Coordinates of C-alpha atoms in Angstrom, one line a residue:
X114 CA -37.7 1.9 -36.0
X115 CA -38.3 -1.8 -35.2
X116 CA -34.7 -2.6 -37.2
X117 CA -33.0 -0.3 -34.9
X118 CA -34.2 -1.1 -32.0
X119 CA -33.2 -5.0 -32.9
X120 CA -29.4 -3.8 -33.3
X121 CA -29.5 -1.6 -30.1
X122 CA -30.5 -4.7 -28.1
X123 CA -28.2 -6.6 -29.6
X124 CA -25.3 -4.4 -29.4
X125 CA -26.2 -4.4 -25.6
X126 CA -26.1 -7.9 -25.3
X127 CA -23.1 -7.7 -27.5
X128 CA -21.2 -5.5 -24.5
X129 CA -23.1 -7.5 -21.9
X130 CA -21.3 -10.8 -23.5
X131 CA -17.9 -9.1 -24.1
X132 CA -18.1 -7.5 -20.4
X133 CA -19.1 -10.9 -18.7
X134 CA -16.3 -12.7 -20.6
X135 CA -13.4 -10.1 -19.4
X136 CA -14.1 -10.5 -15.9
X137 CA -14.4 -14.7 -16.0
X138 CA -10.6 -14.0 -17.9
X139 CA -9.6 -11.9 -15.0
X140 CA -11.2 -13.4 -12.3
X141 CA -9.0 -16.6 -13.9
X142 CA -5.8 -15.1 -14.0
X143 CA -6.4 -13.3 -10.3
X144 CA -7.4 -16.7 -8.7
X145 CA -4.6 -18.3 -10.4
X146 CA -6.9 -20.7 -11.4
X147 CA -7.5 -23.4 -14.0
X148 CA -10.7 -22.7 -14.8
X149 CA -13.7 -20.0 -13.8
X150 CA -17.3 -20.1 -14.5
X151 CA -19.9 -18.0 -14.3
X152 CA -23.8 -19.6 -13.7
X153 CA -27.1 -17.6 -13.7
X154 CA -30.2 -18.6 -12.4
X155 CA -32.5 -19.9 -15.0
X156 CA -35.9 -18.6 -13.9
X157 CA -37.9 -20.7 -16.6
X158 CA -37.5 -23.5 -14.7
X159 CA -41.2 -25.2 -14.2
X160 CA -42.7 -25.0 -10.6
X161 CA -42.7 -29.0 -10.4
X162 CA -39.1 -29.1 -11.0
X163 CA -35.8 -27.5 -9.2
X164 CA -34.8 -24.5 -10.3
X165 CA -31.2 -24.7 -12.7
X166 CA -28.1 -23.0 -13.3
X167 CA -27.4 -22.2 -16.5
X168 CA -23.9 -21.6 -18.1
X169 CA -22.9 -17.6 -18.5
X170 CA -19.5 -18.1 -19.7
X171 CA -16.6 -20.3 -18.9
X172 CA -13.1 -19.5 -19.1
X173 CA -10.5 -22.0 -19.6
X174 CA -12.8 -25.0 -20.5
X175 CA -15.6 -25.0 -22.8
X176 CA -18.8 -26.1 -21.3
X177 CA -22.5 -25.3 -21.7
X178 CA -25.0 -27.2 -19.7
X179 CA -27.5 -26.6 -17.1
X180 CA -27.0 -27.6 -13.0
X181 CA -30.2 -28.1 -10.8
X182 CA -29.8 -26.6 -7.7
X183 CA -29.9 -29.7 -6.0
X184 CA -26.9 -31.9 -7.1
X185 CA -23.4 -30.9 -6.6
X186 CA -21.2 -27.9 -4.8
X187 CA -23.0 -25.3 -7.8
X188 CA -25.8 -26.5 -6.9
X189 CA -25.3 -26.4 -3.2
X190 CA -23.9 -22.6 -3.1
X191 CA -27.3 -22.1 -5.0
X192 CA -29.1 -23.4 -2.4
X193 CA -27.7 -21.9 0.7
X194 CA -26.6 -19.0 -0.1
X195 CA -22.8 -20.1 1.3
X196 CA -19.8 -19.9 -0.4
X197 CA -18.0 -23.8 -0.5
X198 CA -14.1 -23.7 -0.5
X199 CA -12.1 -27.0 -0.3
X200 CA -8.3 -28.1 -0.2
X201 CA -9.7 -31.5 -2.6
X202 CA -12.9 -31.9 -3.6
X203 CA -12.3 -35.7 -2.9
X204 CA -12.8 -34.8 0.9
X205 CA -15.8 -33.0 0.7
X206 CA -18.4 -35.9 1.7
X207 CA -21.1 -36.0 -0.4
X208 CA -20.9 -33.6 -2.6
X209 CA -17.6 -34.9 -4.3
X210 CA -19.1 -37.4 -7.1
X211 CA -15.7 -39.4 -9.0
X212 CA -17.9 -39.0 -12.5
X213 CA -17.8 -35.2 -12.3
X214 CA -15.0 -34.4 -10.7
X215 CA -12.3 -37.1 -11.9
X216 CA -13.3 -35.8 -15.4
X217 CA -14.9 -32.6 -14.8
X218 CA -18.2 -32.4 -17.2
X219 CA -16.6 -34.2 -19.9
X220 CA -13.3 -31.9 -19.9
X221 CA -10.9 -34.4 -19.0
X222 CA -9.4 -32.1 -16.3
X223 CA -9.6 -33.5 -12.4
X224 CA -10.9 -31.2 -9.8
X225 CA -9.2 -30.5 -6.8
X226 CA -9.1 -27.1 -5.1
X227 CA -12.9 -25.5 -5.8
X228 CA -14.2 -22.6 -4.3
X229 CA -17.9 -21.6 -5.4
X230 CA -19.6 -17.7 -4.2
X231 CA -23.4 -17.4 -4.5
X232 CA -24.1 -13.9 -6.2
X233 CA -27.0 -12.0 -4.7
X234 CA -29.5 -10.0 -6.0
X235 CA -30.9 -6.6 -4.0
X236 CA -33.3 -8.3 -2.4
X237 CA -30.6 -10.7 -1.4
X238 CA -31.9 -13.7 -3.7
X239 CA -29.0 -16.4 -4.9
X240 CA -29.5 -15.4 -8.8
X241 CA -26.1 -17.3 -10.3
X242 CA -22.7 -18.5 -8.6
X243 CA -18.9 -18.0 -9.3
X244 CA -16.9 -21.1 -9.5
X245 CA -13.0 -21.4 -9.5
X246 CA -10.6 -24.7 -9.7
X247 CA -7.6 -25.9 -9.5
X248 CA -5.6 -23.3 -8.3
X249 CA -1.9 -23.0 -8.7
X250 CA 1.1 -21.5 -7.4
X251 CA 3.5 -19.6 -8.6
X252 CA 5.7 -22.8 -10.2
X253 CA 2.7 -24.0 -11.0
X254 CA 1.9 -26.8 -8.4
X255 CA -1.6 -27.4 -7.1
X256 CA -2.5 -24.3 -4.7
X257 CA -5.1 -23.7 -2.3
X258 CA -7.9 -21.4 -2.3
X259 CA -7.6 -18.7 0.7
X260 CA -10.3 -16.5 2.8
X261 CA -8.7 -13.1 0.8
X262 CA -9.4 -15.3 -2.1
X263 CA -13.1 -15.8 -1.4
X264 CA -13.2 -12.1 0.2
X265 CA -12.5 -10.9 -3.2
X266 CA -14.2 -13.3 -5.5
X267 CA -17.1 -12.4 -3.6
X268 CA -16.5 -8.4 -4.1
X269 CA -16.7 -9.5 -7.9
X270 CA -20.0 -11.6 -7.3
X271 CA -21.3 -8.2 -5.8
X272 CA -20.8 -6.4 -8.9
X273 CA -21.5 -9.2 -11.2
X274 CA -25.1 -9.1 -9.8
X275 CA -25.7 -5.5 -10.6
X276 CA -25.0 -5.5 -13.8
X277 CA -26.7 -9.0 -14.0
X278 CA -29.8 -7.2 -12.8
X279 CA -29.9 -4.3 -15.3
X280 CA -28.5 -1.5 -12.4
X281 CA -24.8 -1.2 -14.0
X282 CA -22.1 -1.3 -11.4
X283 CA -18.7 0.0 -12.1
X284 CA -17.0 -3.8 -12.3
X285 CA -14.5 -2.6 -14.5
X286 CA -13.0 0.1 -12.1
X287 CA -13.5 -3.4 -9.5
X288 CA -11.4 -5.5 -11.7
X289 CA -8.8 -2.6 -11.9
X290 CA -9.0 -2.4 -8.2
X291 CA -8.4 -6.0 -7.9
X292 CA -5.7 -6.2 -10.5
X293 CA -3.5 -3.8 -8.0
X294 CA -4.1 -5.3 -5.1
X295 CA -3.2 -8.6 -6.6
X296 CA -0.1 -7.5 -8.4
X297 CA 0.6 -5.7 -5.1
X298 CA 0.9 -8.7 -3.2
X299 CA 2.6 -10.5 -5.7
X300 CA 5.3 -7.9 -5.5
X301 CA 5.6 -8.5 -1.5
X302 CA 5.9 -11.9 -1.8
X303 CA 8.5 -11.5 -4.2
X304 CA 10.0 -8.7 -2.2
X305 CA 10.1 -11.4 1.2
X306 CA 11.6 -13.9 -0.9
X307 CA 14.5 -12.0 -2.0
X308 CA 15.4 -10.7 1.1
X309 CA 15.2 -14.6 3.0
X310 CA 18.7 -16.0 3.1
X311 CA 19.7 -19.9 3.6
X312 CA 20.2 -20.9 7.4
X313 CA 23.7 -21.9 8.5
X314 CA 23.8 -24.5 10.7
X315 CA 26.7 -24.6 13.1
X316 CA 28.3 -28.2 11.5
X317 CA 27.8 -29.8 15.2
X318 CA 24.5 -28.8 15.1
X319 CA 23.4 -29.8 12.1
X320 CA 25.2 -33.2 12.6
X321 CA 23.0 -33.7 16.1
X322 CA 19.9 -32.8 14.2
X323 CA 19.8 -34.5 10.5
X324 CA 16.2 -34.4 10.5
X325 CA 15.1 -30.6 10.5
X326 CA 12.6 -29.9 8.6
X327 CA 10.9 -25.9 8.2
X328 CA 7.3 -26.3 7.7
X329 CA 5.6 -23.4 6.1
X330 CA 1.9 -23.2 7.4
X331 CA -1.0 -22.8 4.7
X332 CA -1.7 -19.1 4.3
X333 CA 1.4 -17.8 4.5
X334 CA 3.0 -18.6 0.4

């Protein structure tokens, strides 16, 4: 009885793992990022000391480690409770540090686009955060992090936290959700790219203006 109960725990944990990997992979590829983590709470954590973040799963770099809640952007989301989002990490005062992100725990990959979401609990506790970098664009040039992006990675983080807390959630049916919606907007843009067609400049105008530029405001790609 003991024997079986040993291999239905760990088939359990077995799902839990495979579950928790498939949504840092899609939460990757939906964020167009570099890299995603996932961080949980470690609620060992001595009274005398901060309480930690411990590695869940990491998809595209291979870390393990442990993050006190009171040193860097993890450990700031942690903290607070709000989500951190930032064009380059290099501008974000004191929580940039050059060791960390110039070589980001040990990868060898810089930092600059981050955004971090605190996940919540039921009672509305911080009990991990989601972390994404480096996003890129379509021809694969830095990108920035946008609200829809954080409105979503947040939706995730919801879900996460259920099934984090033993409640189940249905995050695959999210991630499906997500997957549209994503693939949906990827068909617009695609759709209002086709359909834009080169301005012709009248050749006297163009001659009296040599230095037009069309600037295309953040948000909008």
């Amino acid at each position: 009885m003991l024997v079986k109960s040993s291999r239905v725990l760990l088939s359990q944990q077995q799902r839990e793992e495979r579950l928790f990997a498939d949504v840092m992979q899609e939460v990757k590829r939906i964020m167009k990022a570099e890299a995603a983590m996932l961080m949980l709470m470690d609620d060992s954590s001595s009274p005398d000391e901060p309480p930690v973040l411990y590695t869940k799963y990491c998809e595209g770099i291979d870390i393990s480690e442990t993050t006190p809640i009171d040193t860097g952007i993890m450990g700031y989301v942690a903290r607070t409770g709000k989500p951190f989002i930032a064009d380059d990490v290099r501008e974000a005062g004191d929580l940039y540090d050059p060791q960390r992100h110039e070589n980001y725990r040990g990868t060898g990959k810089p930092v600059r686009s981050v955004m971090c979401i605190p996940i919540f609990d039921t009672r509305r506790r911080v009990i991990g955060v989601i972390e994404v970098i480096n996003k890129k664009s379509q021809r694969g040039d830095l990108d920035f992090f946008t609200e829809r992006d954080k409105d979503i990675l947040g939706n995730i983080a919801n879900h996460v936290a259920l099934n984090v807390e033993g409640t189940g959630s249905s995050l695959r049916k999210v991630l499906r959700m997500v997957r549209e919606q994503s693939n949906t907007t990827a068909q617009i843009v695609r759709s209002a790219s086709s359909s834009l067609r080169p301005i012709q400049l009248d050749p006297d105008q163009s001659r009296s203006q040599p230095n037009l530029v069309v600037k295309v405001a953040r948000g909008t790609q």
